[in-house]
């Protein structure tokens, strides 16, 4: 109640100080995804307050909305993430902007002769590409927002841009890293549990194969003793007391192997982790190590606008830093995972220009060469094996391995060509390596998209079709996505529209699988004020 009252007072006070504008948006539709199949509705208003003085400009932007899915209302409170989380096991609070869906921007610009300083909370500009901007790394995104496709979340920090002769520079410093939605749930859960399952499967395989070797060695020994003229009862008695095998000519080393083999056979053949716990390091503490920054410079070469930059930031999701797995002597295990948000260094490029040979044709492209500072997870495994000093007993041993989750370096790139005819028609084609949410080793998709924007009289059409091929279990599986929107703009400040969203992916591990949850057809009404 206090928070709502504070918000109302803040809005009323700013109405007096600022000039304001905004919009009101309502949609009603049917979600036909496999897990939903229900009606959905939502109401959103954006209110923007802004003012400028001689050398100062300031802006405040608020987003207020409510969703209804079937009979369930969702108030998106940034302190409650239980609606997103599959289990209490991963109730590690993500780092998302305060009042995520309320305070959109709140910043001030100070103008100097050849530079502008912006500080506060603001949304970074995208690059030249249409699908997404791989060269803009500091911003987190919301992939589940029903009002905006892949909504760019704000950052909080300082931006300085200005001119140095023919060059334009842009410097950004962001103290905190915010998390992608829904990546903050999907990545830590998927990576952690996949590594744990692989660990248990590896131990199961190793002990199963080792026991097969013991069984084969025992069969060979029985055959050797039988050929020496010993009867079955004598052989059985000797195997029950391996020291007596000295009488059959076996060496101390061979007898040791018999003891060790028999002890190995008492250990479990199947391993399984049935208790999983997780915690996070305090990586969001405000200090120099956890800061993010980008330095970019823009210039023109042969008629093409180039922007090159260096970015040091952190991934917008947590991953395991260390996994400790302890197996008991019956093969059941308990794991504890320490999560963290890894850092990365990147070199970025954004280029765009107009064709010198064909009218109305332009080119654009963006790329990021990404180098994670650490690309692996340390997995410590404790389990029982035969004691080398006392082969009749077992002892707890520890193995440490490094499981790679990122490539040492990788490239995400998108490039396209666009045809434009005035303001009424645009057709573009893009190819890409890597979708927005893809960062992990062997999980970078490739594909392409086609988009169109057309206007005839008061009717506007926007469409996007995308095909992506993700590597799943060594094979590339296709996924498809399409968005279609038809808008009528014949009434001042009033825009009704119809929208279709559809996605399909082969395999639950495909990068577009989560987009299936947004499959819907809806009626939208937008009013500007």
mmCIF file of N, CA and C in Angstrom, residues 184-313:
data_model
loop_
_atom_site.group_PDB
_atom_site.id
_atom_site.type_symbol
_atom_site.label_atom_id
_atom_site.label_comp_id
_atom_site.label_asym_id
_atom_site.label_seq_id
_atom_site.Cartn_x
_atom_site.Cartn_y
_atom_site.Cartn_z
ATOM 1 N N UNK A 184 17.356 -16.063 -16.594
ATOM 2 C CA UNK A 184 17.859 -16.154 -15.220
ATOM 3 C C UNK A 184 17.366 -17.429 -14.529
ATOM 4 N N UNK A 185 16.305 -18.049 -15.065
ATOM 5 C CA UNK A 185 15.847 -19.336 -14.558
ATOM 6 C C UNK A 185 16.375 -20.483 -15.409
ATOM 7 N N UNK A 186 16.273 -20.339 -16.723
ATOM 8 C CA UNK A 186 16.582 -21.451 -17.625
ATOM 9 C C UNK A 186 18.051 -21.854 -17.581
ATOM 10 N N UNK A 187 18.957 -20.883 -17.613
ATOM 11 C CA UNK A 187 20.377 -21.220 -17.703
ATOM 12 C C UNK A 187 20.913 -21.911 -16.458
ATOM 13 N N UNK A 188 20.750 -21.347 -15.250
ATOM 14 C CA UNK A 188 21.320 -22.051 -14.087
ATOM 15 C C UNK A 188 20.718 -23.424 -13.868
ATOM 16 N N UNK A 189 19.410 -23.564 -14.061
ATOM 17 C CA UNK A 189 18.764 -24.870 -13.862
ATOM 18 C C UNK A 189 19.246 -25.883 -14.894
ATOM 19 N N UNK A 190 19.213 -25.494 -16.177
ATOM 20 C CA UNK A 190 19.562 -26.432 -17.246
ATOM 21 C C UNK A 190 21.017 -26.857 -17.164
ATOM 22 N N UNK A 191 21.927 -25.886 -17.020
ATOM 23 C CA UNK A 191 23.355 -26.215 -16.978
ATOM 24 C C UNK A 191 23.662 -27.081 -15.766
ATOM 25 N N UNK A 192 23.163 -26.681 -14.602
ATOM 26 C CA UNK A 192 23.461 -27.402 -13.373
ATOM 27 C C UNK A 192 22.974 -28.846 -13.442
ATOM 28 N N UNK A 193 21.720 -29.030 -13.817
ATOM 29 C CA UNK A 193 21.157 -30.374 -13.799
ATOM 30 C C UNK A 193 21.720 -31.256 -14.906
ATOM 31 N N UNK A 194 22.064 -30.671 -16.044
ATOM 32 C CA UNK A 194 22.694 -31.465 -17.103
ATOM 33 C C UNK A 194 24.064 -31.982 -16.673
ATOM 34 N N UNK A 195 24.845 -31.112 -16.008
ATOM 35 C CA UNK A 195 26.172 -31.537 -15.540
ATOM 36 C C UNK A 195 26.037 -32.620 -14.480
ATOM 37 N N UNK A 196 25.084 -32.467 -13.559
ATOM 38 C CA UNK A 196 24.884 -33.462 -12.502
ATOM 39 C C UNK A 196 24.442 -34.797 -13.084
ATOM 40 N N UNK A 197 23.522 -34.767 -14.049
ATOM 41 C CA UNK A 197 23.079 -36.010 -14.696
ATOM 42 C C UNK A 197 24.226 -36.685 -15.429
ATOM 43 N N UNK A 198 25.048 -35.890 -16.103
ATOM 44 C CA UNK A 198 26.192 -36.447 -16.829
ATOM 45 C C UNK A 198 27.203 -37.038 -15.859
ATOM 46 N N UNK A 199 27.383 -36.384 -14.718
ATOM 47 C CA UNK A 199 28.310 -36.898 -13.712
ATOM 48 C C UNK A 199 27.851 -38.259 -13.193
ATOM 49 N N UNK A 200 26.568 -38.379 -12.860
ATOM 50 C CA UNK A 200 26.028 -39.647 -12.363
ATOM 51 C C UNK A 200 26.095 -40.727 -13.439
ATOM 52 N N UNK A 201 25.798 -40.346 -14.681
ATOM 53 C CA UNK A 201 25.839 -41.319 -15.783
ATOM 54 C C UNK A 201 27.266 -41.808 -16.023
ATOM 55 N N UNK A 202 28.240 -40.902 -15.896
ATOM 56 C CA UNK A 202 29.643 -41.291 -16.091
ATOM 57 C C UNK A 202 30.101 -42.277 -15.031
ATOM 58 N N UNK A 203 29.769 -41.991 -13.769
ATOM 59 C CA UNK A 203 30.129 -42.931 -12.698
ATOM 60 C C UNK A 203 29.440 -44.278 -12.876
ATOM 61 N N UNK A 204 28.176 -44.250 -13.243
ATOM 62 C CA UNK A 204 27.445 -45.497 -13.478
ATOM 63 C C UNK A 204 28.115 -46.318 -14.570
ATOM 64 N N UNK A 205 28.500 -45.651 -15.641
ATOM 65 C CA UNK A 205 29.169 -46.351 -16.745
ATOM 66 C C UNK A 205 30.520 -46.913 -16.300
ATOM 67 N N UNK A 206 31.309 -46.096 -15.579
ATOM 68 C CA UNK A 206 32.638 -46.538 -15.152
ATOM 69 C C UNK A 206 32.556 -47.755 -14.233
ATOM 70 N N UNK A 207 31.659 -47.718 -13.251
ATOM 71 C CA UNK A 207 31.561 -48.844 -12.323
ATOM 72 C C UNK A 207 30.950 -50.074 -12.992
ATOM 73 N N UNK A 208 30.015 -49.866 -13.909
ATOM 74 C CA UNK A 208 29.432 -51.001 -14.630
ATOM 75 C C UNK A 208 30.488 -51.702 -15.475
ATOM 76 N N UNK A 209 31.298 -50.906 -16.175
ATOM 77 C CA UNK A 209 32.346 -51.494 -17.008
ATOM 78 C C UNK A 209 33.428 -52.154 -16.147
ATOM 79 N N UNK A 210 33.771 -51.511 -15.024
ATOM 80 C CA UNK A 210 34.791 -52.095 -14.135
ATOM 81 C C UNK A 210 34.311 -53.430 -13.570
ATOM 82 N N UNK A 211 33.036 -53.523 -13.226
ATOM 83 C CA UNK A 211 32.502 -54.777 -12.701
ATOM 84 C C UNK A 211 32.488 -55.870 -13.764
ATOM 85 N N UNK A 212 32.239 -55.478 -15.014
ATOM 86 C CA UNK A 212 32.303 -56.451 -16.104
ATOM 87 C C UNK A 212 33.726 -57.007 -16.247
ATOM 88 N N UNK A 213 34.716 -56.112 -16.065
ATOM 89 C CA UNK A 213 36.113 -56.557 -16.136
ATOM 90 C C UNK A 213 36.438 -57.500 -14.980
ATOM 91 N N UNK A 214 35.909 -57.203 -13.778
ATOM 92 C CA UNK A 214 36.138 -58.089 -12.627
ATOM 93 C C UNK A 214 35.498 -59.452 -12.872
ATOM 94 N N UNK A 215 34.277 -59.435 -13.400
ATOM 95 C CA UNK A 215 33.595 -60.696 -13.685
ATOM 96 C C UNK A 215 34.358 -61.512 -14.715
ATOM 97 N N UNK A 216 34.889 -60.833 -15.733
ATOM 98 C CA UNK A 216 35.663 -61.541 -16.767
ATOM 99 C C UNK A 216 36.957 -62.099 -16.184
ATOM 100 N N UNK A 217 37.641 -61.291 -15.326
ATOM 101 C CA UNK A 217 38.883 -61.755 -14.705
ATOM 102 C C UNK A 217 38.616 -62.934 -13.775
ATOM 103 N N UNK A 218 37.467 -62.894 -13.068
ATOM 104 C CA UNK A 218 37.118 -64.008 -12.179
ATOM 105 C C UNK A 218 36.857 -65.281 -12.971
ATOM 106 N N UNK A 219 36.170 -65.155 -14.090
ATOM 107 C CA UNK A 219 35.917 -66.318 -14.950
ATOM 108 C C UNK A 219 37.238 -66.900 -15.467
ATOM 109 N N UNK A 220 38.167 -66.037 -15.855
ATOM 110 C CA UNK A 220 39.467 -66.508 -16.352
ATOM 111 C C UNK A 220 40.238 -67.219 -15.238
ATOM 112 N N UNK A 221 40.168 -66.664 -14.002
ATOM 113 C CA UNK A 221 40.869 -67.292 -12.882
ATOM 114 C C UNK A 221 40.271 -68.658 -12.557
ATOM 115 N N UNK A 222 38.942 -68.755 -12.577
ATOM 116 C CA UNK A 222 38.292 -70.049 -12.313
ATOM 117 C C UNK A 222 38.692 -71.070 -13.374
ATOM 118 N N UNK A 223 38.762 -70.619 -14.628
ATOM 119 C CA UNK A 223 39.179 -71.539 -15.703
ATOM 120 C C UNK A 223 40.620 -71.985 -15.501
ATOM 121 N N UNK A 224 41.492 -71.051 -15.065
ATOM 122 C CA UNK A 224 42.896 -71.384 -14.815
ATOM 123 C C UNK A 224 43.017 -72.414 -13.688
ATOM 124 N N UNK A 225 42.240 -72.201 -12.592
ATOM 125 C CA UNK A 225 42.291 -73.135 -11.466
ATOM 126 C C UNK A 225 41.688 -74.490 -11.830
ATOM 127 N N UNK A 226 40.657 -74.476 -12.659
ATOM 128 C CA UNK A 226 40.051 -75.739 -13.103
ATOM 129 C C UNK A 226 41.039 -76.538 -13.946
ATOM 130 N N UNK A 227 41.756 -75.856 -14.836
ATOM 131 C CA UNK A 227 42.755 -76.525 -15.677
ATOM 132 C C UNK A 227 43.909 -77.076 -14.839
ATOM 133 N N UNK A 228 44.101 -76.458 -13.638
ATOM 134 C CA UNK A 228 45.167 -76.962 -12.743
ATOM 135 C C UNK A 228 44.715 -78.183 -11.960
ATOM 136 N N UNK A 229 43.472 -78.628 -12.169
ATOM 137 C CA UNK A 229 42.980 -79.852 -11.548
ATOM 138 C C UNK A 229 42.192 -79.654 -10.281
ATOM 139 N N UNK A 230 41.852 -78.393 -9.925
ATOM 140 C CA UNK A 230 41.084 -78.138 -8.709
ATOM 141 C C UNK A 230 39.592 -78.295 -8.981
ATOM 142 N N UNK A 231 38.876 -78.841 -7.993
ATOM 143 C CA UNK A 231 37.430 -79.001 -8.168
ATOM 144 C C UNK A 231 36.706 -77.713 -7.773
ATOM 145 N N UNK A 232 35.413 -77.667 -8.050
ATOM 146 C CA UNK A 232 34.642 -76.439 -7.867
ATOM 147 C C UNK A 232 34.563 -76.022 -6.397
ATOM 148 N N UNK A 233 34.414 -76.986 -5.493
ATOM 149 C CA UNK A 233 34.323 -76.654 -4.068
ATOM 150 C C UNK A 233 35.611 -76.020 -3.564
ATOM 151 N N UNK A 234 36.743 -76.566 -4.030
ATOM 152 C CA UNK A 234 38.039 -76.010 -3.622
ATOM 153 C C UNK A 234 38.223 -74.597 -4.157
ATOM 154 N N UNK A 235 37.815 -74.398 -5.419
ATOM 155 C CA UNK A 235 37.942 -73.060 -6.031
ATOM 156 C C UNK A 235 37.076 -72.052 -5.284
ATOM 157 N N UNK A 236 35.854 -72.459 -4.944
ATOM 158 C CA UNK A 236 34.954 -71.560 -4.205
ATOM 159 C C UNK A 236 35.534 -71.191 -2.849
ATOM 160 N N UNK A 237 36.124 -72.172 -2.178
ATOM 161 C CA UNK A 237 36.731 -71.915 -0.874
ATOM 162 C C UNK A 237 37.918 -70.980 -1.001
ATOM 163 N N UNK A 238 38.734 -71.148 -2.052
ATOM 164 C CA UNK A 238 39.888 -70.264 -2.254
ATOM 165 C C UNK A 238 39.454 -68.824 -2.552
ATOM 166 N N UNK A 239 38.372 -68.642 -3.351
ATOM 167 C CA UNK A 239 37.903 -67.288 -3.665
ATOM 168 C C UNK A 239 37.318 -66.615 -2.429
ATOM 169 N N UNK A 240 36.779 -67.437 -1.496
ATOM 170 C CA UNK A 240 36.273 -66.876 -0.250
ATOM 171 C C UNK A 240 37.414 -66.473 0.671
ATOM 172 N N UNK A 241 38.580 -67.079 0.495
ATOM 173 C CA UNK A 241 39.765 -66.752 1.282
ATOM 174 C C UNK A 241 40.938 -66.590 0.321
ATOM 175 N N UNK A 242 41.041 -65.429 -0.351
ATOM 176 C CA UNK A 242 42.041 -65.248 -1.410
ATOM 177 C C UNK A 242 43.477 -65.533 -0.971
ATOM 178 N N UNK A 243 43.801 -65.442 0.333
ATOM 179 C CA UNK A 243 45.159 -65.753 0.776
ATOM 180 C C UNK A 243 45.538 -67.197 0.436
ATOM 181 N N UNK A 244 44.540 -68.070 0.403
ATOM 182 C CA UNK A 244 44.811 -69.485 0.091
ATOM 183 C C UNK A 244 45.191 -69.699 -1.374
ATOM 184 N N UNK A 245 45.013 -68.655 -2.194
ATOM 185 C CA UNK A 245 45.384 -68.783 -3.607
ATOM 186 C C UNK A 245 46.893 -68.863 -3.794
ATOM 187 N N UNK A 246 47.644 -68.559 -2.713
ATOM 188 C CA UNK A 246 49.101 -68.734 -2.796
ATOM 189 C C UNK A 246 49.422 -70.208 -3.081
ATOM 190 N N UNK A 247 48.594 -71.112 -2.533
ATOM 191 C CA UNK A 247 48.830 -72.548 -2.734
ATOM 192 C C UNK A 247 48.615 -72.958 -4.185
ATOM 193 N N UNK A 248 47.868 -72.064 -4.951
ATOM 194 C CA UNK A 248 47.642 -72.362 -6.371
ATOM 195 C C UNK A 248 48.651 -71.646 -7.253
ATOM 196 N N UNK A 249 49.648 -71.000 -6.636
ATOM 197 C CA UNK A 249 50.718 -70.372 -7.407
ATOM 198 C C UNK A 249 50.502 -68.918 -7.757
ATOM 199 N N UNK A 250 49.467 -68.255 -7.178
ATOM 200 C CA UNK A 250 49.240 -66.837 -7.491
ATOM 201 C C UNK A 250 50.209 -65.967 -6.700
ATOM 202 N N UNK A 251 50.636 -64.856 -7.303
ATOM 203 C CA UNK A 251 51.555 -63.930 -6.660
ATOM 204 C C UNK A 251 50.790 -62.997 -5.724
ATOM 205 N N UNK A 252 51.568 -62.251 -4.903
ATOM 206 C CA UNK A 252 50.950 -61.283 -4.000
ATOM 207 C C UNK A 252 50.160 -60.232 -4.783
ATOM 208 N N UNK A 253 50.685 -59.785 -5.912
ATOM 209 C CA UNK A 253 50.005 -58.790 -6.734
ATOM 210 C C UNK A 253 48.686 -59.327 -7.272
ATOM 211 N N UNK A 254 48.685 -60.583 -7.716
ATOM 212 C CA UNK A 254 47.456 -61.181 -8.228
ATOM 213 C C UNK A 254 46.412 -61.347 -7.120
ATOM 214 N N UNK A 255 46.873 -61.732 -5.945
ATOM 215 C CA UNK A 255 45.944 -61.875 -4.817
ATOM 216 C C UNK A 255 45.368 -60.504 -4.425
ATOM 217 N N UNK A 256 46.208 -59.479 -4.460
ATOM 218 C CA UNK A 256 45.740 -58.106 -4.189
ATOM 219 C C UNK A 256 44.621 -57.723 -5.165
ATOM 220 N N UNK A 257 44.797 -58.063 -6.454
ATOM 221 C CA UNK A 257 43.782 -57.750 -7.453
ATOM 222 C C UNK A 257 42.474 -58.489 -7.176
ATOM 223 N N UNK A 258 42.572 -59.706 -6.668
ATOM 224 C CA UNK A 258 41.366 -60.457 -6.326
ATOM 225 C C UNK A 258 40.611 -59.758 -5.199
ATOM 226 N N UNK A 259 41.349 -59.373 -4.152
ATOM 227 C CA UNK A 259 40.721 -58.651 -3.042
ATOM 228 C C UNK A 259 40.042 -57.363 -3.535
ATOM 229 N N UNK A 260 40.785 -56.583 -4.331
ATOM 230 C CA UNK A 260 40.254 -55.303 -4.819
ATOM 231 C C UNK A 260 39.016 -55.519 -5.684
ATOM 232 N N UNK A 261 39.062 -56.547 -6.520
ATOM 233 C CA UNK A 261 37.913 -56.843 -7.367
ATOM 234 C C UNK A 261 36.692 -57.220 -6.554
ATOM 235 N N UNK A 262 36.894 -58.034 -5.537
ATOM 236 C CA UNK A 262 35.766 -58.425 -4.690
ATOM 237 C C UNK A 262 35.188 -57.225 -3.936
ATOM 238 N N UNK A 263 36.052 -56.323 -3.499
ATOM 239 C CA UNK A 263 35.573 -55.115 -2.817
ATOM 240 C C UNK A 263 34.804 -54.226 -3.793
ATOM 241 N N UNK A 264 35.319 -54.127 -5.022
ATOM 242 C CA UNK A 264 34.636 -53.327 -6.039
ATOM 243 C C UNK A 264 33.221 -53.840 -6.289
ATOM 244 N N UNK A 265 33.049 -55.162 -6.254
ATOM 245 C CA UNK A 265 31.736 -55.741 -6.534
ATOM 246 C C UNK A 265 30.723 -55.407 -5.439
ATOM 247 N N UNK A 266 31.187 -54.967 -4.262
ATOM 248 C CA UNK A 266 30.253 -54.592 -3.189
ATOM 249 C C UNK A 266 29.747 -53.167 -3.348
ATOM 250 N N UNK A 267 30.393 -52.377 -4.226
ATOM 251 C CA UNK A 267 29.983 -50.996 -4.440
ATOM 252 C C UNK A 267 28.829 -50.942 -5.445
ATOM 253 N N UNK A 268 28.041 -49.885 -5.420
ATOM 254 C CA UNK A 268 26.864 -49.810 -6.306
ATOM 255 C C UNK A 268 27.252 -49.705 -7.783
ATOM 256 N N UNK A 269 26.355 -50.174 -8.632
ATOM 257 C CA UNK A 269 26.549 -50.062 -10.084
ATOM 258 C C UNK A 269 25.855 -48.825 -10.643
ATOM 259 N N UNK A 270 24.855 -48.331 -9.931
ATOM 260 C CA UNK A 270 24.073 -47.184 -10.401
ATOM 261 C C UNK A 270 24.243 -46.014 -9.441
ATOM 262 N N UNK A 271 24.489 -44.832 -10.025
ATOM 263 C CA UNK A 271 24.669 -43.617 -9.230
ATOM 264 C C UNK A 271 23.608 -42.600 -9.624
ATOM 265 N N UNK A 272 23.101 -41.895 -8.617
ATOM 266 C CA UNK A 272 22.038 -40.931 -8.860
ATOM 267 C C UNK A 272 22.076 -39.862 -7.782
ATOM 268 N N UNK A 273 21.980 -38.604 -8.217
ATOM 269 C CA UNK A 273 21.901 -37.486 -7.281
ATOM 270 C C UNK A 273 20.429 -37.193 -7.020
ATOM 271 N N UNK A 274 19.999 -37.362 -5.787
ATOM 272 C CA UNK A 274 18.586 -37.158 -5.473
ATOM 273 C C UNK A 274 18.321 -35.937 -4.614
ATOM 274 N N UNK A 275 19.345 -35.222 -4.191
ATOM 275 C CA UNK A 275 19.176 -33.967 -3.458
ATOM 276 C C UNK A 275 20.091 -32.926 -4.103
ATOM 277 N N UNK A 276 19.492 -31.830 -4.596
ATOM 278 C CA UNK A 276 20.253 -30.769 -5.258
ATOM 279 C C UNK A 276 20.016 -29.465 -4.507
ATOM 280 N N UNK A 277 21.083 -28.807 -4.124
ATOM 281 C CA UNK A 277 20.987 -27.497 -3.487
ATOM 282 C C UNK A 277 21.824 -26.502 -4.274
ATOM 283 N N UNK A 278 21.484 -25.227 -4.148
ATOM 284 C CA UNK A 278 22.206 -24.198 -4.894
ATOM 285 C C UNK A 278 22.271 -22.918 -4.076
ATOM 286 N N UNK A 279 23.338 -22.168 -4.273
ATOM 287 C CA UNK A 279 23.521 -20.864 -3.644
ATOM 288 C C UNK A 279 24.292 -19.980 -4.600
ATOM 289 N N UNK A 280 24.371 -18.715 -4.296
ATOM 290 C CA UNK A 280 25.043 -17.781 -5.196
ATOM 291 C C UNK A 280 26.083 -16.976 -4.442
ATOM 292 N N UNK A 281 27.181 -16.666 -5.137
ATOM 293 C CA UNK A 281 28.174 -15.777 -4.569
ATOM 294 C C UNK A 281 27.653 -14.346 -4.590
ATOM 295 N N UNK A 282 28.218 -13.506 -3.790
ATOM 296 C CA UNK A 282 27.776 -12.115 -3.697
ATOM 297 C C UNK A 282 28.429 -11.312 -4.821
ATOM 298 N N UNK A 283 27.993 -11.625 -6.049
ATOM 299 C CA UNK A 283 28.646 -11.013 -7.194
ATOM 300 C C UNK A 283 28.042 -9.670 -7.581
ATOM 301 N N UNK A 284 26.965 -9.268 -6.925
ATOM 302 C CA UNK A 284 26.331 -8.002 -7.265
ATOM 303 C C UNK A 284 26.780 -6.862 -6.346
ATOM 304 N N UNK A 285 27.783 -7.121 -5.541
ATOM 305 C CA UNK A 285 28.338 -6.064 -4.707
ATOM 306 C C UNK A 285 28.927 -4.970 -5.583
ATOM 307 N N UNK A 286 28.690 -3.736 -5.207
ATOM 308 C CA UNK A 286 29.178 -2.616 -5.999
ATOM 309 C C UNK A 286 30.675 -2.437 -5.772
ATOM 310 N N UNK A 287 31.463 -2.831 -6.742
ATOM 311 C CA UNK A 287 32.904 -2.604 -6.703
ATOM 312 C C UNK A 287 33.420 -2.569 -8.132
ATOM 313 N N UNK A 288 34.685 -2.238 -8.292
ATOM 314 C CA UNK A 288 35.272 -2.074 -9.624
ATOM 315 C C UNK A 288 35.239 -3.375 -10.398
ATOM 316 N N UNK A 289 35.475 -4.491 -9.728
ATOM 317 C CA UNK A 289 35.520 -5.791 -10.403
ATOM 318 C C UNK A 289 34.194 -6.135 -11.060
ATOM 319 N N UNK A 290 33.099 -5.763 -10.435
ATOM 320 C CA UNK A 290 31.778 -6.124 -10.949
ATOM 321 C C UNK A 290 31.193 -5.096 -11.904
ATOM 322 N N UNK A 291 31.924 -4.042 -12.216
ATOM 323 C CA UNK A 291 31.404 -3.002 -13.094
ATOM 324 C C UNK A 291 31.467 -3.447 -14.556
ATOM 325 N N UNK A 292 30.648 -2.794 -15.376
ATOM 326 C CA UNK A 292 30.598 -3.040 -16.813
ATOM 327 C C UNK A 292 30.837 -1.724 -17.542
ATOM 328 N N UNK A 293 31.529 -1.804 -18.640
ATOM 329 C CA UNK A 293 31.772 -0.574 -19.392
ATOM 330 C C UNK A 293 31.969 -0.892 -20.864
ATOM 331 N N UNK A 294 31.713 0.123 -21.691
ATOM 332 C CA UNK A 294 31.877 0.007 -23.146
ATOM 333 C C UNK A 294 32.477 1.297 -23.668
ATOM 334 N N UNK A 295 33.407 1.148 -24.601
ATOM 335 C CA UNK A 295 34.018 2.295 -25.269
ATOM 336 C C UNK A 295 33.913 2.070 -26.770
ATOM 337 N N UNK A 296 33.252 2.996 -27.467
ATOM 338 C CA UNK A 296 33.029 2.829 -28.899
ATOM 339 C C UNK A 296 33.387 4.115 -29.646
ATOM 340 N N UNK A 297 33.819 3.947 -30.887
ATOM 341 C CA UNK A 297 34.161 5.083 -31.727
ATOM 342 C C UNK A 297 33.529 4.879 -33.095
ATOM 343 N N UNK A 298 32.943 5.952 -33.637
ATOM 344 C CA UNK A 298 32.253 5.895 -34.930
ATOM 345 C C UNK A 298 32.966 6.782 -35.930
ATOM 346 N N UNK A 299 32.998 6.309 -37.184
ATOM 347 C CA UNK A 299 33.627 7.077 -38.256
ATOM 348 C C UNK A 299 33.085 6.588 -39.587
ATOM 349 N N UNK A 300 33.413 7.304 -40.640
ATOM 350 C CA UNK A 300 32.925 6.974 -41.978
ATOM 351 C C UNK A 300 34.084 6.545 -42.864
ATOM 352 N N UNK A 301 33.898 5.420 -43.569
ATOM 353 C CA UNK A 301 34.901 4.913 -44.503
ATOM 354 C C UNK A 301 34.216 4.575 -45.811
ATOM 355 N N UNK A 302 34.592 5.267 -46.875
ATOM 356 C CA UNK A 302 34.062 5.001 -48.212
ATOM 357 C C UNK A 302 32.534 5.015 -48.243
ATOM 358 N N UNK A 303 31.950 5.932 -47.497
ATOM 359 C CA UNK A 303 30.501 6.069 -47.496
ATOM 360 C C UNK A 303 29.777 5.151 -46.539
ATOM 361 N N UNK A 304 30.499 4.317 -45.805
ATOM 362 C CA UNK A 304 29.886 3.417 -44.836
ATOM 363 C C UNK A 304 30.151 3.936 -43.419
ATOM 364 N N UNK A 305 29.115 3.897 -42.600
ATOM 365 C CA UNK A 305 29.246 4.299 -41.204
ATOM 366 C C UNK A 305 29.674 3.101 -40.374
ATOM 367 N N UNK A 306 30.825 3.219 -39.721
ATOM 368 C CA UNK A 306 31.351 2.140 -38.906
ATOM 369 C C UNK A 306 31.389 2.561 -37.441
ATOM 370 N N UNK A 307 31.060 1.610 -36.576
ATOM 371 C CA UNK A 307 31.193 1.821 -35.139
ATOM 372 C C UNK A 307 31.921 0.613 -34.561
ATOM 373 N N UNK A 308 33.086 0.871 -33.995
ATOM 374 C CA UNK A 308 33.883 -0.196 -33.407
ATOM 375 C C UNK A 308 33.988 0.048 -31.903
ATOM 376 N N UNK A 309 34.050 -1.047 -31.142
ATOM 377 C CA UNK A 309 34.086 -0.859 -29.707
ATOM 378 C C UNK A 309 34.686 -2.020 -28.950
ATOM 379 N N UNK A 310 34.973 -1.750 -27.685
ATOM 380 C CA UNK A 310 35.417 -2.778 -26.744
ATOM 381 C C UNK A 310 34.470 -2.742 -25.551
ATOM 382 N N UNK A 311 34.029 -3.927 -25.123
ATOM 383 C CA UNK A 311 33.062 -4.032 -24.030
ATOM 384 C C UNK A 311 33.586 -5.016 -22.986
ATOM 385 N N UNK A 312 33.570 -4.594 -21.743
ATOM 386 C CA UNK A 312 33.796 -5.514 -20.626
ATOM 387 C C UNK A 312 32.516 -5.544 -19.811
ATOM 388 N N UNK A 313 31.891 -6.716 -19.758
ATOM 389 C CA UNK A 313 30.645 -6.821 -19.002
ATOM 390 C C UNK A 313 30.500 -8.234 -18.456
#
